[in-house]
Amino acid sequence: MKRSTELLELDKILAQAAGYAVLEGGREVVLSLEPTRDLTEARRLLDTTEEAERLLFFLGAGRIEAFPPIGDKLERAEKGAMLGCKELSDCARLMRSARLFSDSVLSRADEGIVQFRLLTDRIETDRRLEEEIGEKIVSDEALSDNASEKLFSLRREIRSLSERIRARLNAYLTGDEKKFLQDAIVTVRGDRFVLPVKSEYKRAVRGFVHDRSQSGATVFIEPEEVLEMNNELRTLILDEKEEEERILKDLSRRVGLRRAALERSASVLAEADAFYARAEYGYAFRAVKPVLNEKGVVEIRKGRHPLLDPSSAVPVSVSVGEECKFLLISGANTGGKTVTLKMCGLFCLMAACGFFVPAAEGTRLTVTNVFSDVGDSQSIEENLSTFSSHIVNLKGILLSAQAYDFVLIDEPGGGTDPEEGQAIARAVLSALLKKGCRGIVTTHYTALKEFAFETAGLENGSMEFDAEDFRPLFRLKMGAPGSSNALAICTRLGLPEETVEEARGYLSEGARSFERVLRSAEESRVRAEELVRETENLRAEAKKAQEELDAEREKFRLEREKFLASSRAEAKRIVAARTAEAEELVAEIEALFEKETLTEADLIAARTLKNKIGFLPEEREEAPVREQKADPATLTKGDRVRIGSMQAEGTVLSVNPRNGTAEIQTGNLRAKVKIDDLFLLPPEEKKEPKVKVTRNLSDPAAARPEINLIGMTVMEMQSELEKFLDASVLANFREVRIVHGMGTGKLRAAVHALLKKHRHVESFRLGKYGEGESGVTIATLK
């Protein structure tokens, strides 16, 4: 396995992924990853990477907060050593990082986060110690004045005394002694305030010489009158240092007591950081979580080798391990055989380390041993030729490989006589098949391709090649061997034509015949794929046309329903109007019958009622319409017809006898219908205009579901609201908005009183917030 990880370049993947880690410990964990052969453990690793991806990119948990490596700091603290400010700050940053990580995971209410919650169970936080270190240490070099009351007092005394010393020495800078000074400044030597005095005047200033300049021109003298104050200052500084050491020792002791918990937290954070790094690596490479098995099954869908340029890599799909136990890949040189073989092995190793792989959903990988013999492995130190080194590798594989192990062999039997080489390759393949192994083999041997045709469990595959411009396409085609196209490639690379033709003449008749068969099969396959693509395009176009037709049909259905609903509303309105009119007439007639004696005025009223009643049946007494089926041969523009499926009348606009359809104008709607669905109506008779009583109804098309009554009197409102409600019923509105304002409430009360008695009103309510509240009434119509 270790050799396979080197040959398949897993170390380069780990190095790439380590670059996404935040912590030094996280980088070390990633770089030290080794593929597991335990299916349960591999699934746990992938599940944890999936959780890391969810936390980072969907739940917004954020990365782990960085902190420096703690090294041996905790061990020294446990043994009683005093840690410095920077070392204690590093420990506090570790505590803070552990606390924030734990909070970020536990605060996400997602039942899918399981493994990361288990990681947080191993973390112990001490926020009090963390905050105390942060409060007492203000930088990598200094403690805060407030680290203790004694330290605060000492530093205050030091500052006060220093100011007094400076004030006294400043007198030298402005007084008669100024002429003795080299510079008009007060400086410090050995924690004591001194004056820079010219060497020739060193006896003019009484005091103690503490230092002199390198040139000897300046001596630094502590005047006698500040000697005692400097002594006192020195004592305070020593007390300050002693208090600082006491505070640091106390913090170090407390950190040392938590050594085990802090080391465990650092380990958990490094592990979590490694999973975050894997998740970020997968996100950057558009990788997916593979489905794992331990049966040697490898099915890669649109896989891209992660070490190739993502912008130019051609996705490759591979399936091996079920019916096809071994896949034999052939084809032209530089066509991608070895890259495909290495990609399959590398994906298995990556998945066994908890990495997602750059492929499409549905990719399946095995978590068994991966053995590989790839590339030129000759060794000068071990005195092995290319052939010998390959044989040594194959020996190790044949001795170690078990059932379901995944074996990758690049060009078995290479580096020796082709006749013997293909015999060796065939024998190795047979032995691996008997062991129950799965895998992929690349080859140029014709005999091996033929062996795959006649052997159960073996299947040919080829890397596609453009025969027109001799260019590899880097696509794997399952089920058919590929031609090496060596002579075509030689031509493409500029080898003299006569040399290529001579080489072609040296080929055996069997080889030439086999190559011709392969080339013919490849051309037939390409033509078949083109036909399939054309068929798919035609199918897509037909599907699109069908969808458009369905959309038009649905649109027509909706318009028909709208038309029918409008017709029903109009019929309802007419019936209601006629009923109301008839009720009024009946009531007046009953009132006349109740009188004992009739006056002349009553007789006139009776005649008037008789005349009114005469008008009512006249509209209904229409002769029954006799219909006949429309004939495509005689149907013409202008004919009146009834559309059977819509139960609507209309006028013929045009007729198309070929497809048996006609365009009909019915109301505001134009429709194309089948002639079989049409019934002829007699032409409309021109009737003499008759006097009849109708109500003035507004045009339904112009109706709006809102009326504004503000400023009207109650009587004006009643008239306008009645008209509005009638028009709304005609327009088939379900709900209308009546604006009456707040005011005194009189207009609103009148509106509600009318709505309660109105025959078309089902219910009403005041407006809600955002609808106008008590200044608006919303009425629902029947």
XYZ file of N, CA and C in Angstrom, residues 230-424:
585
model
N 16.758 57.878 43.642
C 17.064 56.797 42.710
C 17.151 55.453 43.421
N 17.704 55.484 44.646
C 17.768 54.231 45.423
C 16.343 53.720 45.710
N 15.498 54.660 46.106
C 14.113 54.284 46.395
C 13.415 53.778 45.129
N 13.688 54.446 43.992
C 13.100 54.021 42.732
C 13.567 52.612 42.370
N 14.878 52.367 42.615
C 15.426 51.032 42.306
C 14.733 49.977 43.158
N 14.473 50.289 44.403
C 13.794 49.345 45.302
C 12.378 49.059 44.800
N 11.687 50.133 44.384
C 10.321 49.952 43.867
C 10.311 49.093 42.597
N 11.302 49.296 41.742
C 11.381 48.520 40.497
C 11.613 47.048 40.804
N 12.474 46.764 41.812
C 12.703 45.372 42.204
C 11.418 44.756 42.770
N 10.691 45.556 43.566
C 9.415 45.056 44.108
C 8.424 44.789 42.980
N 8.429 45.688 41.959
C 7.529 45.507 40.818
C 7.855 44.207 40.080
N 9.138 43.968 39.858
C 9.530 42.752 39.148
C 9.160 41.513 39.954
N 9.345 41.597 41.256
C 8.988 40.462 42.117
C 7.488 40.181 42.051
N 6.646 41.238 42.037
C 5.200 41.058 41.956
C 4.803 40.507 40.580
N 5.468 40.984 39.532
C 5.171 40.456 38.197
C 5.491 38.965 38.113
N 6.628 38.573 38.696
C 6.988 37.162 38.691
C 5.985 36.329 39.488
N 5.503 36.888 40.579
C 4.513 36.164 41.385
C 3.230 35.915 40.565
N 2.806 36.948 39.841
C 1.582 36.823 39.034
C 1.787 35.810 37.913
N 2.948 35.881 37.237
C 3.217 34.956 36.145
C 3.333 33.523 36.645
N 3.948 33.351 37.813
C 4.080 32.000 38.366
C 2.705 31.419 38.727
N 1.844 32.273 39.277
C 0.505 31.796 39.632
C -0.263 31.374 38.383
N -0.197 32.201 37.332
C -0.891 31.840 36.084
C -0.281 30.589 35.464
N 1.056 30.485 35.527
C 1.733 29.307 34.967
C 1.336 28.052 35.726
N 1.244 28.166 37.078
C 0.851 27.003 37.887
C -0.553 26.523 37.480
N -1.451 27.449 37.300
C -2.837 27.087 36.942
C -2.908 26.497 35.526
N -2.070 27.039 34.625
C -2.013 26.450 33.272
C -1.442 25.037 33.347
N -0.410 24.840 34.189
C 0.205 23.521 34.329
C -0.766 22.477 34.860
N -1.661 22.897 35.749
C -2.663 21.974 36.279
C -3.621 21.490 35.198
N -3.767 22.264 34.124
C -4.692 21.905 33.045
C -3.944 21.396 31.807
N -2.734 20.915 32.021
C -1.933 20.465 30.877
C -2.643 19.400 30.045
N -3.147 18.358 30.707
C -3.773 17.258 29.958
C -4.969 17.747 29.146
N -5.830 18.574 29.774
C -7.018 19.074 29.071
C -6.634 19.951 27.896
N -5.598 20.797 28.088
C -5.195 21.699 27.008
C -4.546 20.933 25.864
N -3.728 19.932 26.190
C -3.123 19.129 25.116
C -4.193 18.361 24.346
N -5.206 17.869 25.080
C -6.301 17.165 24.415
C -7.082 18.125 23.513
N -7.318 19.346 23.999
C -8.018 20.347 23.185
C -7.227 20.673 21.929
N -5.889 20.819 22.087
C -5.056 21.118 20.916
C -5.121 19.990 19.898
N -5.165 18.746 20.389
C -5.246 17.598 19.488
C -6.593 17.568 18.761
N -7.690 17.851 19.496
C -9.018 17.868 18.888
C -9.104 18.975 17.838
N -8.558 20.153 18.152
C -8.604 21.262 17.206
C -7.804 20.945 15.944
N -6.657 20.268 16.107
C -5.869 19.876 14.935
C -6.647 18.888 14.074
N -7.352 17.943 14.731
C -8.146 16.960 13.988
C -9.302 17.642 13.261
N -9.997 18.546 13.961
C -11.109 19.268 13.334
C -10.611 20.142 12.189
N -9.452 20.788 12.393
C -8.886 21.636 11.345
C -8.539 20.805 10.112
N -8.092 19.568 10.329
C -7.777 18.695 9.200
C -9.037 18.349 8.412
N -10.160 18.138 9.095
C -11.416 17.867 8.385
C -11.909 19.116 7.658
N -11.754 20.281 8.285
C -12.124 21.522 7.610
C -11.275 21.702 6.343
N -9.974 21.363 6.448
C -9.089 21.478 5.282
C -9.551 20.550 4.165
N -9.948 19.308 4.532
C -10.450 18.372 3.519
C -11.726 18.916 2.867
N -12.579 19.516 3.693
C -13.834 20.062 3.146
C -13.556 21.216 2.189
N -12.646 22.109 2.558
C -12.312 23.239 1.676
C -11.635 22.760 0.398
N -10.786 21.742 0.520
C -10.140 21.181 -0.673
C -11.208 20.621 -1.621
N -12.156 19.857 -1.063
C -13.225 19.297 -1.887
C -14.083 20.365 -2.526
N -14.369 21.436 -1.776
C -15.183 22.526 -2.320
C -14.455 23.208 -3.471
N -13.147 23.407 -3.314
C -12.363 24.081 -4.356
C -12.308 23.258 -5.639
N -12.337 21.927 -5.512
C -12.232 21.059 -6.687
C -13.593 20.521 -7.134
N -14.685 21.090 -6.586
C -16.043 20.664 -6.929
C -16.173 19.141 -6.774
N -15.696 18.658 -5.627
C -15.677 17.224 -5.355
C -16.992 16.764 -4.729
N -17.258 15.459 -4.806
C -18.482 14.879 -4.244
C -18.107 13.753 -3.284
N -19.052 13.447 -2.415
C -18.852 12.341 -1.473
C -19.109 11.027 -2.198
N -18.108 10.115 -2.273
C -18.319 8.844 -2.978
C -19.049 7.837 -2.095
N -19.642 6.840 -2.734
C -20.265 5.715 -2.033
C -19.217 4.613 -1.927
N -18.966 4.128 -0.706
C -17.883 3.172 -0.482
C -18.392 1.736 -0.449
N -17.511 0.808 -0.831
C -17.798 -0.620 -0.736
C -16.482 -1.346 -0.473
N -16.574 -2.626 -0.145
C -15.362 -3.414 0.096
C -15.319 -4.628 -0.843
N -15.980 -4.493 -1.994
C -16.031 -5.572 -2.974
C -15.216 -5.264 -4.216
N -14.361 -4.262 -4.144
C -13.517 -3.955 -5.293
C -14.221 -3.246 -6.425
N -15.424 -2.724 -6.172
C -16.181 -2.042 -7.226
C -15.746 -0.589 -7.318
N -15.374 -0.159 -8.505
C -15.003 1.233 -8.768
C -15.832 1.719 -9.953
N -16.703 2.682 -9.681
C -17.509 3.292 -10.737
C -17.375 4.806 -10.607
N -16.611 5.383 -11.497
C -16.339 6.814 -11.455
C -17.125 7.493 -12.565
N -17.876 8.511 -12.180
C -18.683 9.249 -13.153
C -18.066 10.638 -13.356
N -17.617 10.862 -14.563
C -17.042 12.151 -14.956
C -15.952 12.583 -13.976
N -15.003 11.695 -13.766
C -13.899 11.986 -12.857
C -12.829 12.850 -13.502
N -12.211 13.707 -12.697
C -11.120 14.575 -13.169
C -9.929 14.389 -12.238
N -8.781 14.026 -12.812
C -7.586 13.836 -11.979
C -7.245 15.160 -11.300
N -7.154 15.180 -9.957
C -6.970 16.455 -9.248
C -5.635 17.146 -9.499
N -4.676 16.454 -10.082
C -3.387 17.097 -10.361
C -3.333 17.687 -11.771
N -4.397 17.498 -12.548
C -4.465 18.131 -13.877
C -5.110 19.507 -13.748
N -4.880 20.341 -14.747
C -5.493 21.668 -14.784
C -7.009 21.509 -14.915
N -7.782 21.973 -13.914
C -9.243 21.769 -13.970
C -9.898 22.385 -15.200
N -9.294 23.453 -15.738
C -9.920 24.126 -16.877
C -9.781 23.335 -18.174
N -8.793 22.434 -18.250
C -8.577 21.697 -19.492
C -8.765 20.191 -19.336
N -8.934 19.700 -18.098
C -9.082 18.257 -17.877
C -10.397 17.758 -18.467
N -10.331 16.643 -19.194
C -11.533 16.049 -19.795
C -12.088 15.011 -18.822
N -13.356 15.135 -18.399
C -13.931 14.159 -17.469
C -13.969 12.755 -18.077
N -13.640 11.763 -17.253
C -13.602 10.369 -17.701
C -14.501 9.540 -16.796
N -15.286 8.648 -17.392
C -16.142 7.735 -16.633
C -15.601 6.315 -16.766
N -15.520 5.604 -15.649
C -14.964 4.248 -15.611
C -15.863 3.383 -14.747
N -16.057 2.137 -15.141
C -16.822 1.193 -14.331
C -16.125 -0.163 -14.370
N -15.750 -0.681 -13.188
C -15.068 -1.959 -13.110
C -15.338 -2.564 -11.734
N -15.360 -3.932 -11.679
C -15.465 -4.571 -10.373
C -16.701 -5.410 -10.190
N -17.707 -5.260 -11.056
C -18.910 -6.081 -10.916
C -18.853 -7.195 -11.970
N -19.608 -7.075 -13.048
C -19.505 -8.085 -14.104
C -18.117 -8.047 -14.738
N -17.627 -6.834 -14.922
C -16.266 -6.664 -15.461
C -15.285 -6.629 -14.291
N -14.561 -7.742 -14.092
C -13.619 -7.798 -12.966
C -12.349 -6.991 -13.271
N -11.867 -7.082 -14.491
C -10.678 -6.326 -14.911
C -11.004 -5.597 -16.203
N -10.583 -4.355 -16.270
C -10.757 -3.548 -17.473
C -9.406 -3.413 -18.160
N -9.367 -3.780 -19.433
C -8.141 -3.695 -20.227
C -8.235 -2.470 -21.119
N -7.464 -1.425 -20.807
C -7.530 -0.175 -21.562
C -6.412 -0.147 -22.605
N -6.787 0.083 -23.844
C -5.806 0.217 -24.919
C -6.072 1.519 -25.657
N -5.227 1.805 -26.619
C -5.381 3.047 -27.377
C -4.048 3.717 -27.610
N -4.116 4.887 -28.202
C -2.898 5.593 -28.620
C -2.080 6.056 -27.431
N -0.777 6.191 -27.664
C 0.095 6.824 -26.659
C -0.363 8.268 -26.432
N -0.112 8.772 -25.245
C -0.516 10.131 -24.815
C -2.028 10.312 -24.869
N -2.780 9.187 -24.923
C -4.234 9.288 -25.004
C -4.918 9.338 -23.663
N -4.166 9.158 -22.567
C -4.762 9.265 -21.240
C -4.962 7.941 -20.532
N -4.367 6.840 -21.039
C -4.553 5.528 -20.405
C -3.994 5.530 -18.982
N -2.755 5.963 -18.856
C -2.103 5.921 -17.538
C -2.748 6.895 -16.570
N -3.132 8.080 -17.059
C -3.788 9.054 -16.184
C -5.106 8.494 -15.661
N -5.860 7.823 -16.529
C -7.135 7.229 -16.104
C -6.902 6.143 -15.063
N -5.904 5.294 -15.322
C -5.576 4.219 -14.385
C -5.177 4.791 -13.019
N -4.308 5.814 -13.019
C -3.853 6.404 -11.755
C -4.979 7.147 -11.048
N -5.879 7.744 -11.828
C -7.009 8.449 -11.217
C -7.885 7.485 -10.414
N -8.123 6.297 -10.973
C -8.970 5.327 -10.273
C -8.340 4.919 -8.943
N -7.053 4.614 -8.962
C -6.387 4.235 -7.723
C -6.305 5.378 -6.736
N -6.001 6.576 -7.248
C -5.876 7.738 -6.374
C -7.205 8.064 -5.697
N -8.301 7.970 -6.431
C -9.623 8.248 -5.844
C -9.912 7.292 -4.686
N -9.547 6.020 -4.853
C -9.767 5.047 -3.768
C -8.953 5.419 -2.533
N -7.703 5.826 -2.738
C -6.860 6.218 -1.604
C -7.377 7.492 -0.949
N -7.818 8.449 -1.751
C -8.352 9.695 -1.191
C -9.593 9.426 -0.336
N -10.497 8.594 -0.861
C -11.719 8.281 -0.109
C -11.392 7.591 1.197
N -10.375 6.729 1.179
C -9.970 6.020 2.400
C -9.298 6.951 3.401
N -8.937 8.152 2.988
C -8.388 9.173 3.888
C -9.441 10.200 4.290
N -10.669 10.032 3.824
C -11.731 10.962 4.184
C -11.887 12.123 3.230
N -11.356 12.016 2.012
C -11.474 13.096 1.025
C -12.648 12.831 0.089
N -13.345 13.893 -0.285
C -14.266 13.825 -1.407
C -13.429 13.804 -2.691
N -14.028 13.344 -3.793
C -13.261 13.214 -5.042
C -13.894 14.077 -6.135
N -13.070 14.649 -7.018
C -13.604 15.501 -8.098
C -14.265 14.670 -9.189
N -15.534 14.373 -8.993
C -16.303 13.566 -9.946
C -17.766 13.943 -9.807
N -18.637 13.223 -10.485
C -20.081 13.492 -10.416
C -20.729 12.608 -9.353
N -21.947 13.008 -8.934
C -22.689 12.229 -7.942
C -22.901 10.801 -8.449
N -22.901 9.848 -7.496
C -23.083 8.449 -7.855
C -21.787 7.699 -8.007
N -20.662 8.376 -7.808
C -19.356 7.715 -7.902
C -19.197 6.712 -6.760
N -18.754 5.493 -7.092
C -18.543 4.436 -6.094
C -17.075 4.038 -6.087
N -16.530 3.808 -4.878
C -15.112 3.465 -4.744
C -14.950 2.335 -3.735
N -13.861 1.599 -3.874
C -13.583 0.486 -2.965
C -12.597 0.906 -1.877
N -12.756 0.297 -0.703
C -11.837 0.569 0.414
C -11.084 -0.715 0.733
N -10.501 -1.309 -0.279
C -9.664 -2.488 -0.089
C -8.220 -2.092 -0.357
N -7.312 -3.061 -0.308
C -5.921 -2.767 -0.654
C -5.818 -2.332 -2.109
N -5.004 -1.333 -2.346
C -4.756 -0.864 -3.706
C -3.293 -1.154 -4.041
N -3.085 -2.027 -5.028
C -1.735 -2.359 -5.485
C -1.532 -1.739 -6.865
N -0.326 -1.234 -7.110
C -0.091 -0.602 -8.412
C 1.326 -0.845 -8.884
N 1.456 -0.987 -10.180
C 2.754 -1.030 -10.847
C 2.657 -0.072 -12.026
N 3.104 1.149 -11.786
C 2.925 2.225 -12.754
C 4.255 2.924 -12.969
N 4.562 3.225 -14.225
C 5.741 4.025 -14.530
C 7.003 3.200 -14.611
N 8.120 3.908 -14.848
C 9.435 3.288 -14.997
C 10.076 3.183 -13.622
N 10.246 1.972 -13.108
C 10.742 1.787 -11.742
C 12.153 1.211 -11.711
N 12.938 1.443 -12.766
C 14.280 0.861 -12.761
C 15.120 1.479 -11.644
N 16.033 0.691 -11.075
C 16.831 1.127 -9.930
C 18.299 0.818 -10.191
N 19.106 1.879 -10.218
C 20.548 1.697 -10.402
C 21.144 1.091 -9.142
N 20.682 1.578 -7.949
C 21.229 1.086 -6.683
C 21.001 -0.413 -6.529
N 19.807 -0.903 -6.943
C 19.507 -2.319 -6.783
C 19.820 -3.117 -8.042
N 20.432 -2.457 -9.018
C 20.841 -3.118 -10.256
C 19.646 -3.775 -10.955
N 18.550 -3.017 -11.047
C 17.334 -3.528 -11.691
C 17.056 -2.735 -12.956
N 16.811 -3.452 -14.061
C 16.374 -2.800 -15.290
C 14.898 -2.485 -15.185
N 14.369 -1.815 -16.210
C 12.933 -1.498 -16.220
C 12.114 -2.784 -16.147
N 12.467 -3.760 -16.969
C 11.726 -5.024 -16.978
C 11.831 -5.723 -15.630
N 13.083 -5.784 -15.092
C 13.286 -6.480 -13.819
C 12.494 -5.825 -12.697
N 12.500 -4.503 -12.663
C 11.778 -3.816 -11.585
C 10.280 -4.085 -11.679
N 9.751 -4.147 -12.908
C 8.337 -4.455 -13.080
C 8.028 -5.868 -12.596
N 8.894 -6.795 -12.901
C 8.663 -8.175 -12.485
C 8.694 -8.291 -10.965
N 9.623 -7.558 -10.320
C 9.686 -7.571 -8.850
C 8.369 -7.028 -8.273
N 7.873 -5.932 -8.859
C 6.607 -5.366 -8.383
C 5.457 -6.350 -8.576
N 5.414 -7.001 -9.770
C 4.340 -7.954 -10.042
C 4.405 -9.150 -9.095
N 5.614 -9.567 -8.756
C 5.759 -10.669 -7.805
C 5.141 -10.303 -6.454
N 5.450 -9.069 -5.997
C 4.886 -8.623 -4.719
C 3.358 -8.557 -4.749
N 2.821 -8.114 -5.891
C 1.360 -8.025 -6.016
C 0.733 -9.405 -5.993
N 1.309 -10.355 -6.763
C 0.741 -11.695 -6.835
C 0.814 -12.411 -5.489
N 1.837 -12.109 -4.684
C 1.964 -12.751 -3.375
C 1.036 -12.128 -2.340
N 0.758 -10.818 -2.462
C 0.013 -10.112 -1.406
C -1.465 -9.921 -1.707
N -1.826 -9.814 -2.963
C -3.211 -9.452 -3.299
C -4.177 -10.566 -2.926
N -5.324 -10.152 -2.383
C -6.395 -11.070 -2.008
C -7.658 -10.733 -2.810
N -8.694 -11.532 -2.578
C -9.970 -11.294 -3.265
C -10.464 -9.882 -2.989
N -10.977 -9.227 -4.016
C -11.552 -7.881 -4.000
C -10.503 -6.763 -3.883
N -9.208 -7.115 -3.734
C -8.194 -6.052 -3.758
C -8.171 -5.429 -5.148
N -7.778 -4.141 -5.187
C -7.814 -3.384 -6.441
C -6.389 -3.270 -6.973
N -6.167 -3.783 -8.196
C -4.820 -3.871 -8.772
C -4.757 -3.009 -10.028
N -3.699 -2.200 -10.128
C -3.497 -1.320 -11.283
C -2.128 -1.639 -11.887
N -2.117 -2.052 -13.144
C -0.850 -2.398 -13.801
C -0.777 -1.643 -15.116
N 0.292 -0.883 -15.264
C 0.507 -0.094 -16.483
C 1.491 -0.838 -17.386
N 1.023 -1.279 -18.556
C 1.846 -1.961 -19.566
C 2.576 -3.183 -18.990
N 1.853 -4.222 -18.540
C 2.549 -5.424 -18.045
C 3.314 -6.095 -19.174
N 4.464 -6.647 -18.822
C 5.281 -7.353 -19.827
C 6.069 -6.429 -20.711
N 6.136 -5.140 -20.364
C 6.908 -4.201 -21.168
C 8.393 -4.341 -20.904
N 9.202 -3.780 -21.794
C 10.653 -3.762 -21.593
C 11.346 -5.038 -22.003
N 10.657 -5.947 -22.698
C 11.292 -7.191 -23.144
C 10.704 -7.570 -24.500
N 11.021 -8.758 -24.975
C 10.522 -9.234 -26.256
C 8.993 -9.231 -26.238
N 8.346 -8.593 -27.243
C 6.883 -8.477 -27.235
C 6.168 -9.819 -27.142
N 6.711 -10.852 -27.799
C 6.055 -12.164 -27.777
C 6.026 -12.719 -26.364
N 7.192 -12.609 -25.687
C 7.252 -13.093 -24.307
C 6.505 -12.156 -23.364
N 6.589 -10.849 -23.663
C 5.945 -9.860 -22.786
C 4.439 -10.056 -22.719
N 3.812 -10.296 -23.880
C 2.362 -10.468 -23.856
C 1.972 -11.799 -23.214
N 2.824 -12.777 -23.300
C 2.561 -14.047 -22.626
C 2.594 -13.859 -21.113
N 3.598 -13.102 -20.638
C 3.693 -12.819 -19.202
C 2.472 -12.029 -18.737
